[in-house]
XYZ file of C-alpha atoms in Angstrom:
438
model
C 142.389 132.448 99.451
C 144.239 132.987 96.346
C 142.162 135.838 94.090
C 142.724 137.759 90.627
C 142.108 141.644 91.359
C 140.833 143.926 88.110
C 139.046 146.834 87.452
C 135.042 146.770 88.227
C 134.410 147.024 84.382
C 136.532 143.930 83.821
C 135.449 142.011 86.223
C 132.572 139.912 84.246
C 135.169 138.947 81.339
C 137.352 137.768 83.652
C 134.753 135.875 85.350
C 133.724 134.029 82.206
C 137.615 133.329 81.350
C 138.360 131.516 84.554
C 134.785 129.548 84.589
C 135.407 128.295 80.838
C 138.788 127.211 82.548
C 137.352 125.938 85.326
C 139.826 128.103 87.710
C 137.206 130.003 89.416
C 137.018 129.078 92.862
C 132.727 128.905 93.355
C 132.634 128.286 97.727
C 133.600 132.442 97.736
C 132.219 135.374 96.972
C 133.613 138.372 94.358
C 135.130 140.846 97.248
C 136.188 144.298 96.982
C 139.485 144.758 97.670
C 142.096 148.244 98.155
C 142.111 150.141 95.024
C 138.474 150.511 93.887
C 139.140 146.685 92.321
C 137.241 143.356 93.016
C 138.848 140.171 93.859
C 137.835 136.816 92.117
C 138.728 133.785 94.189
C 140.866 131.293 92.041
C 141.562 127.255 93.284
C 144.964 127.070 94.846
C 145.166 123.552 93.380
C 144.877 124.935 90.006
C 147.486 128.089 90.245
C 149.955 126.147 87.646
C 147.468 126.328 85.492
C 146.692 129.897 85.895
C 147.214 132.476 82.727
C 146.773 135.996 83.362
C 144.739 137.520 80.320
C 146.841 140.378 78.797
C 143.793 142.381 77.242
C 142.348 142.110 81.111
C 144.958 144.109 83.694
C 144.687 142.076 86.703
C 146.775 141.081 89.526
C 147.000 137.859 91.721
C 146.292 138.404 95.645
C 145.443 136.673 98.983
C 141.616 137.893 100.377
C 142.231 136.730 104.339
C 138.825 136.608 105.264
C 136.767 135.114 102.389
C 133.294 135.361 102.456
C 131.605 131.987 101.366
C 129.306 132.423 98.607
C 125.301 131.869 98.387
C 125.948 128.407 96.666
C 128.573 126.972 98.993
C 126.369 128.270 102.119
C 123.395 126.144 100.392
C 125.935 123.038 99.737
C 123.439 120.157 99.878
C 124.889 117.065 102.196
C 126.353 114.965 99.512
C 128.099 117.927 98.170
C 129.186 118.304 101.537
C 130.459 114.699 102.072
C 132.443 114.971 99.230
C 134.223 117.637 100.598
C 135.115 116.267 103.579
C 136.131 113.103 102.123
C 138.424 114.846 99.939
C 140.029 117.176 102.353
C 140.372 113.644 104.789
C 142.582 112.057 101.545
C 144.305 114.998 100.561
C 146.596 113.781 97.436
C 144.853 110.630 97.466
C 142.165 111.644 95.750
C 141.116 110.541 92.865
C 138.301 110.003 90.192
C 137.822 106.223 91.104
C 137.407 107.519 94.643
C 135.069 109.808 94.253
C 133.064 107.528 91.965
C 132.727 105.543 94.762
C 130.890 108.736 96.838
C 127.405 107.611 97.675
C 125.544 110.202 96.408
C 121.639 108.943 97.577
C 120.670 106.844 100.533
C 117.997 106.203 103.142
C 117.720 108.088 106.689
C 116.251 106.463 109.871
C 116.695 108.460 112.474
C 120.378 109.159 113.528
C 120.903 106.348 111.159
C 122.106 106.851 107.351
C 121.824 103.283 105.348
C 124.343 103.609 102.203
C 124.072 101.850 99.191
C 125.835 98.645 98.384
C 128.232 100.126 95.873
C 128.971 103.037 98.232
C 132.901 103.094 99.342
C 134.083 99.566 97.281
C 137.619 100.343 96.773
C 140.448 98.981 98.805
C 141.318 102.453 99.002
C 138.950 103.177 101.924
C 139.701 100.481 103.765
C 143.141 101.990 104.816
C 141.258 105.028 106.509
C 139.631 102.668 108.810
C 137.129 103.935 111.283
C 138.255 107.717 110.340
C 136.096 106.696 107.280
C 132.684 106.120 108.991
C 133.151 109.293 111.350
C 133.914 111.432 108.775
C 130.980 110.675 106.730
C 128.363 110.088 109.692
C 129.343 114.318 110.846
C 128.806 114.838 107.204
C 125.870 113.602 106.941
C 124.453 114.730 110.654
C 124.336 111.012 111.638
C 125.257 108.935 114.825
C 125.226 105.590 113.134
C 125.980 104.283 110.043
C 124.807 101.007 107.972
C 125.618 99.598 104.373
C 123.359 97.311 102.602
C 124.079 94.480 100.212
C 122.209 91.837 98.540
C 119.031 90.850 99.848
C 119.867 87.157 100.754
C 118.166 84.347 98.562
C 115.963 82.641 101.852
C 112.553 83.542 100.593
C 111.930 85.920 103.571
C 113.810 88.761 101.801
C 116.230 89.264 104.909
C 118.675 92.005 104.196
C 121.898 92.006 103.961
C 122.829 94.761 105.950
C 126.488 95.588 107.644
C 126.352 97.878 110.629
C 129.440 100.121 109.854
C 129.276 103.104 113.123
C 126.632 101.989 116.003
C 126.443 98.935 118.039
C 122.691 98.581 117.275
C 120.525 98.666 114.426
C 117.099 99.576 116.248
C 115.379 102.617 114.043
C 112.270 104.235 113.936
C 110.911 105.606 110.824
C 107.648 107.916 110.646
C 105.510 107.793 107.267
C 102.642 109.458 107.043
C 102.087 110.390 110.799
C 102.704 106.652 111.314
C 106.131 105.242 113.445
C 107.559 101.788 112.565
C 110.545 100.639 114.534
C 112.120 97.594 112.975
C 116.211 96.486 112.914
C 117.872 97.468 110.000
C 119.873 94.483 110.052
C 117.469 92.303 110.271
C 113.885 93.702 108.245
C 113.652 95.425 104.812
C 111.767 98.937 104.646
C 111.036 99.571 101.276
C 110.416 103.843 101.373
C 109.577 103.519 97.774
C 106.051 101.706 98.706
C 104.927 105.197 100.162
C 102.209 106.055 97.584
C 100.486 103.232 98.075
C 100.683 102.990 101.708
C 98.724 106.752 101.242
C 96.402 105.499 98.992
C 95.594 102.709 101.844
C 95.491 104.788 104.108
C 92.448 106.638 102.219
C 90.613 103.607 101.548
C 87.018 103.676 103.544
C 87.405 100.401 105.808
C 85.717 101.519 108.861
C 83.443 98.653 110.272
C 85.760 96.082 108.181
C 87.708 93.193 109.149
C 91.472 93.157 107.352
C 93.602 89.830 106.524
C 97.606 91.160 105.998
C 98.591 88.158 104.502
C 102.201 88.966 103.877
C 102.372 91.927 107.117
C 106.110 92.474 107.593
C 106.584 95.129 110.378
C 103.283 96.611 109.429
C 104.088 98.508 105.989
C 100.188 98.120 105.027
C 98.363 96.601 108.211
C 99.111 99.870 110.179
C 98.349 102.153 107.588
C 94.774 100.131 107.467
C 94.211 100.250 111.190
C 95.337 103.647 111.888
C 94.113 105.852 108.765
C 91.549 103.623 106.771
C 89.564 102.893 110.244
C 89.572 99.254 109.514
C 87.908 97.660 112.899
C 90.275 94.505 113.038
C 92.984 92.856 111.102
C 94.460 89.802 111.162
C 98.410 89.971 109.943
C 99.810 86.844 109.094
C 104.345 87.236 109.122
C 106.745 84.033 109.055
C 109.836 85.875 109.611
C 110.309 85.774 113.082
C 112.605 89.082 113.343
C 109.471 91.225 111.060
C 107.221 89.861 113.327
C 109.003 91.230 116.479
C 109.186 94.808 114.766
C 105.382 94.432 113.926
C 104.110 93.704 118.002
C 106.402 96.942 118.868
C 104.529 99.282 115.631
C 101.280 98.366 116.976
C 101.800 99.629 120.114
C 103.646 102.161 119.437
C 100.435 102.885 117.450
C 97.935 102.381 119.815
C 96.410 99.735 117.724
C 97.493 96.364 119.390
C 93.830 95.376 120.562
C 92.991 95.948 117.003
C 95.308 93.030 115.673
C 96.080 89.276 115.968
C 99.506 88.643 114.788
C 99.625 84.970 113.207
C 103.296 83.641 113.089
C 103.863 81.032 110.036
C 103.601 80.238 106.953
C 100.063 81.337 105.793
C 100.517 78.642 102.893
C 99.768 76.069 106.098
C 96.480 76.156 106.305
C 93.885 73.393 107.770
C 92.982 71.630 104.448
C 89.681 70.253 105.438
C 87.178 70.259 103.198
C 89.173 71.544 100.469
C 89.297 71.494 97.287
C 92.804 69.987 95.819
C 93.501 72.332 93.460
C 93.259 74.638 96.979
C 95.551 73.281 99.123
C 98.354 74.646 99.495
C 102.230 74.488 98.056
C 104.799 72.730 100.173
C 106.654 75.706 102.103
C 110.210 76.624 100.705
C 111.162 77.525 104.643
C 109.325 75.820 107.348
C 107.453 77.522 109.631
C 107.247 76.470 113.909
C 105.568 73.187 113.571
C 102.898 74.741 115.715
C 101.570 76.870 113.615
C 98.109 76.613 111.366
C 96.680 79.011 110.191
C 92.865 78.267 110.964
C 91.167 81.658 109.641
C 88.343 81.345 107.689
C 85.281 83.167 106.541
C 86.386 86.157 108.356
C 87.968 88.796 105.980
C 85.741 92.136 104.210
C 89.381 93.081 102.882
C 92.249 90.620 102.149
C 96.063 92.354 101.121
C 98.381 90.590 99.326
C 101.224 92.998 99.229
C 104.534 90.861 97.759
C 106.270 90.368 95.127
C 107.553 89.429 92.230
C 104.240 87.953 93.007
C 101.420 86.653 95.526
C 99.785 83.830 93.207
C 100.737 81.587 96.134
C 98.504 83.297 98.952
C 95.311 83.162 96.001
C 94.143 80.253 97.132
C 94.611 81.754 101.167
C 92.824 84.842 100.002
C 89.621 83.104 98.793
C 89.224 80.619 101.848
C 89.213 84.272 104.515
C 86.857 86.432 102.321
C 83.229 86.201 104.251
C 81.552 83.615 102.271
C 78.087 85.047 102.134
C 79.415 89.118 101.049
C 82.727 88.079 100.004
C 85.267 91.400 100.225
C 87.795 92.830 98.068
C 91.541 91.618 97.294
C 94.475 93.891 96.537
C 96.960 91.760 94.504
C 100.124 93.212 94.435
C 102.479 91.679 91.512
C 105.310 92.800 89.344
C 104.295 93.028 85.283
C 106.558 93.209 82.381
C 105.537 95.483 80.003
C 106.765 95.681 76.564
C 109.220 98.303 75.480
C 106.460 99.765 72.101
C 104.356 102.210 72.712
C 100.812 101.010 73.632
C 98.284 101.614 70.628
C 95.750 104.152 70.547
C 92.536 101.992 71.206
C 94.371 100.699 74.502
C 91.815 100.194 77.207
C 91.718 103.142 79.732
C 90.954 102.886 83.165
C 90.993 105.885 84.860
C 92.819 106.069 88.571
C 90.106 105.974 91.458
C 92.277 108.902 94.110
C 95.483 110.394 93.669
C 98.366 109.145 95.633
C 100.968 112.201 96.455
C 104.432 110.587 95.414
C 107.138 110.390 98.489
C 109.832 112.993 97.558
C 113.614 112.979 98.298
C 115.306 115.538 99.189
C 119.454 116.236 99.570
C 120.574 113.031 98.705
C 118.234 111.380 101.168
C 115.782 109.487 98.174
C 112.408 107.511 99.143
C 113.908 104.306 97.269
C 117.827 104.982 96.214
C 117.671 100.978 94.944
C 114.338 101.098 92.824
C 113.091 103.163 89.781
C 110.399 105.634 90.145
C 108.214 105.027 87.393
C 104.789 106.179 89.189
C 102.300 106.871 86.177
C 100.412 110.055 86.285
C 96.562 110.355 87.106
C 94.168 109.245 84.540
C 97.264 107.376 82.778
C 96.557 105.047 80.189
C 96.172 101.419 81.559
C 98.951 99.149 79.102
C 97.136 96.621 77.609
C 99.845 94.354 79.704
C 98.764 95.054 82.917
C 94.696 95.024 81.468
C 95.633 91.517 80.216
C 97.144 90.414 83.436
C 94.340 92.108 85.689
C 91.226 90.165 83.568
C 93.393 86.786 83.663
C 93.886 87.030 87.391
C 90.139 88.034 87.739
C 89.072 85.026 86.116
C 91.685 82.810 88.393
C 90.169 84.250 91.551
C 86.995 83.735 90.264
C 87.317 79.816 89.633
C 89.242 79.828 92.928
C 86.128 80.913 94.323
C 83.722 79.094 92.947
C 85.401 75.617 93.418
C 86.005 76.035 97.055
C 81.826 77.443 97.937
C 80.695 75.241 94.766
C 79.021 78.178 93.818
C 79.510 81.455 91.065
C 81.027 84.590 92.460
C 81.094 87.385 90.434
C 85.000 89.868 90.082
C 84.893 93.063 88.978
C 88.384 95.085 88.493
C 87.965 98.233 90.642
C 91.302 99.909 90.092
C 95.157 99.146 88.986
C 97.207 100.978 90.675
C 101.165 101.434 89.594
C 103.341 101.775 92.217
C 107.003 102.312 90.870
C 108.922 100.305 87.821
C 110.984 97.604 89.760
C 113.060 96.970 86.848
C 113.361 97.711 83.109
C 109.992 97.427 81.186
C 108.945 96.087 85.148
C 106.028 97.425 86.894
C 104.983 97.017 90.139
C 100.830 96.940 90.527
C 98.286 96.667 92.431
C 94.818 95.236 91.319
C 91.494 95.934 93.450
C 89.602 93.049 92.950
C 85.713 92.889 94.549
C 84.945 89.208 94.787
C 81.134 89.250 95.962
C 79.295 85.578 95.527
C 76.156 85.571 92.958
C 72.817 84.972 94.436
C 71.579 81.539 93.995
């Protein structure tokens, strides 16, 4: 390694001169060297470019056995993918390729899934599978995945290519709980993680659970394994989710605990309803088979999806127990205007804390989604107090047209997940729905 020798006195000023250059090589360490001198490793790349200070006597020699310094020895993985990569393209490399560097993504297992603008430029493509090696022993992975767009089938199947690995089988443990699901084939969104904590704190024990929107089991495991919920009922029409979610509850230990119903929830048997009750025509259909027949069954309903669940409302209000009723957690997405909120904004103070789900070395909880997780005790927006007493109001005339009797909802809690977008907030409203005596 090429190194500028001075005296010990000089060696700080000379320091400074080639950092504010940016010649100082930073992956070694300042080495003593014959002489009573110190060494300061230089980049070979940049030795053109190298001016020897004349106030500063120094000299320019090799150190054979560098000693790597404290910050290259702590290089965090994408630090150390970059490196690779640019060793691998040697005089190729360039700015626009190292733009295209992933520098956050999501770990499964021996699996890495990059981001969809990771590695875009024909450049790469020339490297072939020298490419996905290279950054899968980087990254201390067997397999390797990219994701794009989530496709546009209602069912929000990802778009997912499988780049190292023949199969896209992972299991991923969150909060002492394992969900194996295809990469390929499911979403995971990591970024749901405080409020799969704060569910998994909620006292349900004795309770029966309606998942109307289950997945592999983001919320319905997290219910029956934590929260001590005695049944639940999880309702999936994606055929591939609901594959994932039989395998999570055993793997759990909680299959006797669950019925999996596989459909569209929206069909459901439309006797004796109310028209302003029955359901929507499904966008996809469902196996012709399927009904879903539940009824009067539910102390806790969850509606986790979004943009929004309007559509399983109705579904909601025909499972809660008709004589107790139950509570609803509405999930929905809320735009929230860029101005500050005025003082005399309504405040509603958060029920528990929910520990946020922390990244670490590149590898983020959600590398596609904001984090915009409001604080304990943070002011309510008079947006999402708005949107919480009109859907309160909804439920309630749900409710009372399909019993033909008043039901009293009371807002327990809003709970903000993460901003999905700009001005965009993901919520959740705890809704207690309990019928009025007559």
């Amino acid at each position: 390694v090429p190194a500028l020798a001075t005296e010990l006195q000089f060696a700080q000023r000379l320091r400074e001169h080639l950092e504010e250059r940016q010649l100082l090589d930073g992956r070694y360490r300042l080495q003593e060297v014959p002489g009573g001198q110190v060494a300061l490793p230089v980049l070979e790349e940049k030795l053109d470019q190298l001016r020897l200070p004349q106030e500063m006597p120094c000299r320019l020699v090799q150190i054979q056995d560098p000693v790597p310094s404290r910050a290259a020895r702590r290089r965090t993985p994408a630090q150390k993918l970059r490196d690779e990569l640019q060793q691998l393209l040697g005089e190729s490399w360039s700015e626009e390729l190292e733009r295209d560097v992933p520098h956050a993504w999501q770990r499964h297992g021996d699996l890495i899934l990059l981001s969809e603008d990771s590695f875009g430029a024909a450049p790469w493509e020339k490297l072939g599978p020298a490419l996905w090696e290279t950054v899968a022993s980087a990254l201390g992975a067997q397999r390797l995945a990219r994701r794009g767009r989530v496709l546009p089938d209602g069912m929000r199947t990802p778009n997912v290519t499988l780049l190292l690995g023949q199969d896209g089988w992972v299991e991923h443990v969150d909060n002492g709980i394992r969900y194996t699901f295809d990469v390929t084939k499911c979403m995971f969104s990591p970024g749901n993680i405080t409020e799969k904590l704060r569910v998994a704190s909620l006292p349900c024990s004795g309770e029966v659970l309606v998942d109307l929107y289950a997945g592999i089991g983001y919320f319905t495991l997290p219910y029956l394994v934590h929260a001590a919920a005695a049944f639940a009922h999880a309702c999936e029409w994606n055929s591939h989710a609901v594959e994932a979610l039989r395998r999570n509850l055993a793997l759990n230990g909680v299959q006797d605990r669950c019925r999996v119903h596989h459909g569209d929830n929206r069909q459901v048997s439309s006797a004796d309803q109310p028209r302003s009750l029955q359901p929507h025509t499904a966008s996809s259909s469902p196996p012709l088979s399927f009904q879903l027949e539940l009824r009067d069954v539910a102390d806790r309903v969850n509606l986790g999806l979004i943009p929004s669940s309007e559509e399983g409302w109705p579904v909601a209000c025909r499972v809660l127990k008709k004589g107790t009723g139950g509570v609803l957690h509405i999930h929905h997405n809320v735009e929230t205007l860029p101005a500050p909120a005025p003082r005399q904004a309504p405040v509603l103070q958060a029920e528990r804390g929910s520990p946020e789900g922390a990244g670490s070395d590149g590898e983020v909880q959600s590398p596609m989604e904001g984090s915009g997780k409001e604080t304990l005790g943070a002011r309510i927006r008079p947006e999402w107090q708005r949107w919480a007493e009109a859907t309160a109001a909804r439920i309630q005339g749900l409710l009372a047209e399909l019993h033909g009797q008043l039901w009293r909802t009371s807002i327990l809690h809003i709970e903000v997940v993460k901003s999905y977008a700009p001005h965009v907030h993901h919520l959740v409203l705890d809704l207690e729905c309990r019928p009025t005596l007559p």
